[in-house]
CSV table of C-alpha atoms in Angstrom, one decimal:
chain,number,residue,atom,x,y,z
A,79,MET,CA,0.0,0.2,0.1
A,80,LYS,CA,1.4,3.4,-0.9
A,81,THR,CA,1.1,5.6,2.2
A,82,ALA,CA,3.2,8.6,0.8
A,83,PRO,CA,0.4,10.2,-1.0
A,84,ILE,CA,-2.1,9.8,2.1
A,85,ILE,CA,0.3,11.5,4.2
A,86,LEU,CA,0.9,14.2,1.8
A,87,SER,CA,-2.6,15.0,1.1
A,88,MET,CA,-3.1,14.8,4.9
A,89,LEU,CA,-0.2,17.3,5.6
A,90,MET,CA,-1.7,19.5,3.0
A,91,ILE,CA,-5.1,19.7,4.6
A,92,LEU,CA,-4.0,19.4,8.1
A,93,CYS,CA,-5.5,22.7,9.8
A,94,GLY,CA,-7.8,23.6,6.8
A,95,LEU,CA,-7.2,25.5,3.3
A,96,LYS,CA,-5.3,28.8,3.2
A,97,THR,CA,-8.1,31.7,3.5
A,98,SER,CA,-7.9,35.2,2.1
A,99,ALA,CA,-7.9,36.7,5.6
A,100,GLN,CA,-6.0,39.9,5.6
A,101,ILE,CA,-2.5,39.6,7.6
A,102,SER,CA,-2.3,42.5,9.9
A,103,THR,CA,0.5,45.1,9.3
A,104,ASP,CA,0.5,45.0,13.4
A,105,TYR,CA,2.5,42.2,13.5
A,106,LYS,CA,6.6,43.1,12.4
A,107,GLU,CA,8.6,40.2,10.8
A,108,ALA,CA,11.4,38.8,13.0
A,109,ARG,CA,13.7,36.0,12.6
A,110,TYR,CA,15.9,34.1,15.2
A,111,ILE,CA,19.3,32.7,14.1
A,112,ASN,CA,21.6,30.5,16.5
A,113,GLY,CA,23.9,28.7,14.4
A,114,LYS,CA,22.0,26.1,12.4
A,115,ASP,CA,18.8,26.9,14.3
A,116,SER,CA,16.5,29.6,12.7
A,117,ILE,CA,13.1,30.3,12.3
A,118,SER,CA,10.7,33.1,11.2
A,119,TYR,CA,8.2,34.9,13.4
A,120,ARG,CA,5.7,37.8,13.5
A,121,ILE,CA,5.6,39.8,16.4
A,122,LEU,CA,2.8,41.9,17.9
A,123,MET,CA,3.7,44.4,20.9
A,124,PRO,CA,1.4,46.1,22.9
A,125,GLU,CA,-0.2,49.6,22.0
A,126,ASN,CA,1.8,52.3,23.9
A,127,PHE,CA,4.7,49.5,24.6
A,128,ASN,CA,6.8,50.9,27.5
A,129,PRO,CA,10.2,48.9,27.8
A,130,ALA,CA,10.2,50.0,31.7
A,131,LYS,CA,7.0,47.6,32.1
A,132,LYS,CA,6.7,43.8,32.1
A,133,TYR,CA,4.2,42.2,29.7
A,134,PRO,CA,2.6,38.6,29.1
A,135,VAL,CA,3.6,37.0,26.1
A,136,ILE,CA,1.9,34.3,24.0
A,137,PHE,CA,3.4,31.9,21.6
A,138,PHE,CA,1.0,30.5,18.9
A,139,LEU,CA,1.9,27.7,16.8
A,140,HIS,CA,0.2,27.2,13.7
A,141,GLY,CA,-1.0,24.1,11.6
A,142,SER,CA,0.7,22.5,8.6
A,143,GLY,CA,-1.1,24.3,6.2
A,144,GLU,CA,0.4,27.2,7.1
A,145,ARG,CA,4.1,26.0,6.8
A,146,GLY,CA,6.4,27.7,4.4
A,147,ASP,CA,9.1,30.5,4.3
A,148,ASP,CA,6.9,33.6,3.6
A,149,ASN,CA,6.4,34.5,7.3
A,150,GLN,CA,2.8,35.6,6.5
A,151,LYS,CA,0.6,32.4,6.4
A,152,GLN,CA,1.0,31.6,9.8
A,153,LEU,CA,-1.5,34.7,11.0
A,154,ILE,CA,-4.2,33.5,8.8
A,155,HIS,CA,-5.8,31.3,11.6
A,156,GLY,CA,-5.8,33.4,15.0
A,157,GLY,CA,-3.7,36.3,14.0
A,158,ASN,CA,-6.6,38.8,13.8
A,159,LEU,CA,-8.1,37.7,17.2
A,160,PHE,CA,-5.5,39.6,19.0
A,161,THR,CA,-5.5,42.9,16.8
A,162,LYS,CA,-9.1,43.4,17.8
A,163,PRO,CA,-9.2,46.9,19.7
A,164,GLU,CA,-11.2,45.4,22.7
A,165,ILE,CA,-8.7,42.6,23.2
A,166,ARG,CA,-5.6,45.0,22.8
A,167,ASP,CA,-7.0,47.5,25.1
A,168,LYS,CA,-8.1,44.6,27.9
A,169,PHE,CA,-5.1,42.0,27.3
A,170,GLU,CA,-1.9,43.9,26.9
A,171,ALA,CA,0.7,41.4,25.9
A,172,ILE,CA,3.2,40.3,23.4
A,173,VAL,CA,2.1,37.9,21.0
A,174,ILE,CA,4.4,35.7,18.7
A,175,PHE,CA,3.6,33.6,15.8
A,176,PRO,CA,6.4,31.7,14.4
A,177,GLN,CA,6.4,29.7,11.1
A,178,CYS,CA,7.3,26.3,10.6
A,179,PRO,CA,9.2,25.3,7.5
A,180,GLN,CA,7.6,23.6,4.7
A,181,ASN,CA,9.2,20.5,5.0
A,182,ASP,CA,9.4,20.2,9.0
A,183,PHE,CA,6.9,19.7,11.6
A,184,TRP,CA,6.5,21.0,15.5
A,185,SER,CA,6.4,17.6,16.9
A,186,ASN,CA,8.3,14.4,16.1
A,187,VAL,CA,5.1,12.5,15.3
A,188,GLU,CA,4.7,9.6,12.9
A,189,ILE,CA,1.6,9.9,10.7
A,190,LYS,CA,0.3,6.9,8.7
A,191,GLY,CA,-2.8,6.3,6.6
A,192,GLY,CA,-5.1,4.1,8.1
A,193,GLN,CA,-7.2,1.4,6.1
A,194,THR,CA,-10.6,2.9,6.8
A,195,GLY,CA,-8.9,6.6,5.0
A,196,LYS,CA,-8.4,8.2,8.9
A,197,ASN,CA,-4.6,8.7,9.8
A,198,ARG,CA,-3.0,7.2,12.7
A,199,PHE,CA,-0.8,9.5,14.7
A,200,ASN,CA,2.2,8.1,16.6
A,201,PHE,CA,3.1,10.3,19.1
A,202,GLN,CA,6.7,9.8,20.4
A,203,LYS,CA,7.6,9.8,24.1
A,204,GLY,CA,11.1,11.0,23.9
A,205,GLY,CA,13.7,11.6,21.4
A,206,LYS,CA,15.5,14.4,19.9
A,207,PRO,CA,13.1,17.5,18.9
A,208,THR,CA,12.5,18.4,15.1
A,209,ALA,CA,14.6,21.0,13.9
A,210,ALA,CA,11.7,23.4,13.8
A,211,MET,CA,11.3,22.5,17.5
A,212,ARG,CA,14.5,23.1,18.3
A,213,ALA,CA,14.8,26.6,16.6
A,214,LEU,CA,11.5,27.3,18.3
A,215,MET,CA,12.8,26.6,21.9
A,216,GLY,CA,15.7,28.5,21.4
A,217,MET,CA,13.4,31.8,20.0
A,218,ILE,CA,11.3,31.6,23.2
A,219,ASN,CA,14.3,31.2,25.3
A,220,GLU,CA,15.3,34.6,23.9
A,221,GLN,CA,12.2,36.3,23.7
A,222,ILE,CA,11.5,35.4,27.8
A,223,ASP,CA,14.8,36.7,28.6
A,224,GLU,CA,13.8,40.1,27.5
A,225,PRO,CA,13.6,42.6,30.5
A,226,TYR,CA,9.9,43.6,29.5
A,227,VAL,CA,8.9,40.1,29.6
A,228,ASP,CA,6.9,39.0,32.6
A,229,LYS,CA,8.1,35.4,33.2
A,230,LYS,CA,5.4,34.5,35.4
A,231,GLN,CA,2.9,34.9,32.4
A,232,VAL,CA,4.3,32.9,29.6
A,233,TYR,CA,1.8,31.3,27.3
A,234,VAL,CA,1.6,29.1,24.6
A,235,GLY,CA,-1.4,27.7,22.4
A,236,GLY,CA,-1.9,26.0,18.9
A,237,LEU,CA,-4.0,24.4,16.4
A,238,SER,CA,-3.9,21.0,14.7
A,239,MET,CA,-0.2,20.5,14.1
A,240,GLY,CA,0.3,23.3,16.1
A,241,GLY,CA,-1.7,21.5,19.0
A,242,MET,CA,0.5,18.4,18.9
A,243,GLY,CA,3.4,20.9,19.0
A,244,THR,CA,2.0,22.8,22.2
A,245,PHE,CA,1.6,19.3,24.0
A,246,GLU,CA,5.3,18.8,22.9
A,247,ILE,CA,6.8,22.1,23.8
A,248,LEU,CA,5.0,21.6,27.2
A,249,ARG,CA,6.7,18.5,28.1
A,250,ARG,CA,10.1,20.0,26.8
A,251,LYS,CA,9.7,23.1,28.6
A,252,ARG,CA,7.9,22.2,31.9
A,253,LYS,CA,8.8,25.2,33.8
A,254,THR,CA,8.1,27.9,31.5
A,255,PHE,CA,4.4,28.2,30.7
A,256,ALA,CA,1.6,29.2,33.4
A,257,ALA,CA,-1.3,27.9,31.3
A,258,ALA,CA,-1.8,26.6,27.6
A,259,PHE,CA,-4.3,25.8,25.2
A,260,THR,CA,-4.3,23.3,22.1
A,261,ILE,CA,-7.3,23.0,19.6
A,262,CYS,CA,-7.8,19.7,17.4
A,263,GLY,CA,-4.3,18.5,18.5
A,264,GLY,CA,-3.1,15.3,20.4
A,265,ASP,CA,-0.3,13.5,22.3
A,266,ASN,CA,0.7,10.1,23.6
A,267,ILE,CA,-1.0,9.8,26.7
A,268,ALA,CA,2.0,8.4,28.5
A,269,ASN,CA,3.5,12.4,28.2
A,270,VAL,CA,0.9,13.7,30.2
A,271,LYS,CA,2.7,13.5,33.4
A,272,LYS,CA,5.3,15.7,32.2
A,273,TYR,CA,3.2,18.7,31.7
A,274,LYS,CA,0.2,17.8,34.2
A,275,ASN,CA,1.0,21.0,36.3
A,276,VAL,CA,0.2,23.4,33.2
A,277,PRO,CA,-3.5,24.4,33.5
A,278,LEU,CA,-4.8,23.3,30.0
A,279,TRP,CA,-7.9,24.1,27.9
A,280,ILE,CA,-8.2,21.5,25.3
A,281,PHE,CA,-10.6,22.2,22.1
A,282,HIS,CA,-11.7,19.6,19.4
A,283,GLY,CA,-14.2,19.3,16.9
A,284,GLY,CA,-16.9,16.0,17.4
A,285,LYS,CA,-17.0,15.2,13.7
A,286,ASP,CA,-13.3,16.0,12.7
A,287,ASP,CA,-12.1,13.6,10.0
A,288,VAL,CA,-8.4,14.5,10.1
A,289,VAL,CA,-7.6,14.3,13.7
A,290,SER,CA,-9.9,12.3,15.7
A,291,PHE,CA,-11.2,14.1,18.8
A,292,GLU,CA,-10.8,11.0,21.0
A,293,LEU,CA,-6.7,12.0,20.8
A,294,SER,CA,-7.9,15.4,23.1
A,295,LYS,CA,-10.4,13.8,25.0
A,296,ASP,CA,-7.9,10.8,26.2
A,297,ILE,CA,-5.4,13.5,27.4
A,298,ALA,CA,-8.4,15.8,29.3
A,299,ASP,CA,-9.7,12.3,30.8
A,300,HIS,CA,-6.2,11.5,31.8
A,301,LEU,CA,-5.7,14.7,33.7
A,302,LYS,CA,-9.0,14.9,35.3
A,303,ILE,CA,-8.1,11.3,36.8
A,304,ILE,CA,-5.0,12.3,38.2
A,305,GLY,CA,-6.7,15.6,39.8
A,306,LYS,CA,-5.0,18.3,37.3
A,307,GLU,CA,-6.6,21.7,36.1
A,308,VAL,CA,-8.1,20.7,32.9
A,309,LYS,CA,-11.1,22.3,30.5
A,310,TYR,CA,-12.2,20.1,27.8
A,311,THR,CA,-14.6,21.7,25.3
A,312,LEU,CA,-15.9,19.3,22.3
A,313,TYR,CA,-18.0,21.0,19.5
A,314,GLU,CA,-20.1,17.9,18.5
A,315,ASP,CA,-20.9,19.3,15.0
A,316,ALA,CA,-17.6,21.0,14.0
A,317,ASN,CA,-14.9,19.2,11.8
A,318,HIS,CA,-11.5,20.0,11.9
A,319,ASN,CA,-11.9,23.6,11.8
A,320,SER,CA,-13.1,23.6,15.2
A,321,TRP,CA,-10.6,26.8,16.2
A,322,ASP,CA,-13.2,28.9,14.7
A,323,SER,CA,-15.2,28.0,17.7
A,324,ALA,CA,-12.4,28.3,20.2
A,325,PHE,CA,-11.5,31.7,19.1
A,326,ALA,CA,-15.0,33.0,19.6
A,327,GLU,CA,-15.1,31.8,23.2
A,328,PRO,CA,-15.2,34.9,25.3
A,329,GLN,CA,-13.5,33.2,28.0
A,330,LEU,CA,-10.7,32.0,26.3
A,331,LEU,CA,-8.3,34.8,27.0
A,332,PRO,CA,-9.5,35.9,30.5
A,333,TRP,CA,-9.0,32.2,31.7
A,334,LEU,CA,-5.3,32.1,30.0
A,335,PHE,CA,-4.5,35.6,31.3
A,336,SER,CA,-5.8,34.7,34.9
A,337,HIS,CA,-3.1,32.0,35.4
A,338,GLN,CA,0.3,33.0,36.6
A,339,LYS,CA,3.4,30.8,37.5
């Protein structure tokens, strides 16, 4: 059975097709380079930024459909959320959207086409990070070392491939994040203990035919069993684009910013 075309097709749709959403010019282009590690990203600074103050910082990881080297596509889903005037007024924060290169992946998951047409995800319990994840971790370290970043309020979130990457970076940087959210992602259940102390809000669509909602449900259920803070929201009629509903949640950002280390 030829699985390569199936995997390629899945990766092209994992997180949906590109939209005509306008890319906000409020996000400035930047690039992290450290030896062989490099990653492009867009950064949104608070209005009336004051370097003498300390600000929360949010890192958002996009899905595979927004990979590339244009340093723009990663803003398609979620970028406009943080530029809304009411959001910028209420939540003064630094927002960073890194972009994963086209032929890389945030997490070191193995993806295989299933006999039923659905894909199977083999999430790793350990191993070396992908090149994109390694560069991402370096960029995060650089950003949170800035004197104007509040290290008690560092957050991460992501959708689809980025949701998987969110779970992975939580286990690789266990003491960094005050809270996190994932949308239509997944992970190996054995990794839950590595990020059990990070408050999580997990979203998924009940009719997701790209990444099964059971991957998110299993993680949420396990966190509840061991008595850790987790919110799990299942949009029963949503397919893979459950991020539309998640971004519309009025309590998402208030919940996120309510947590400090």
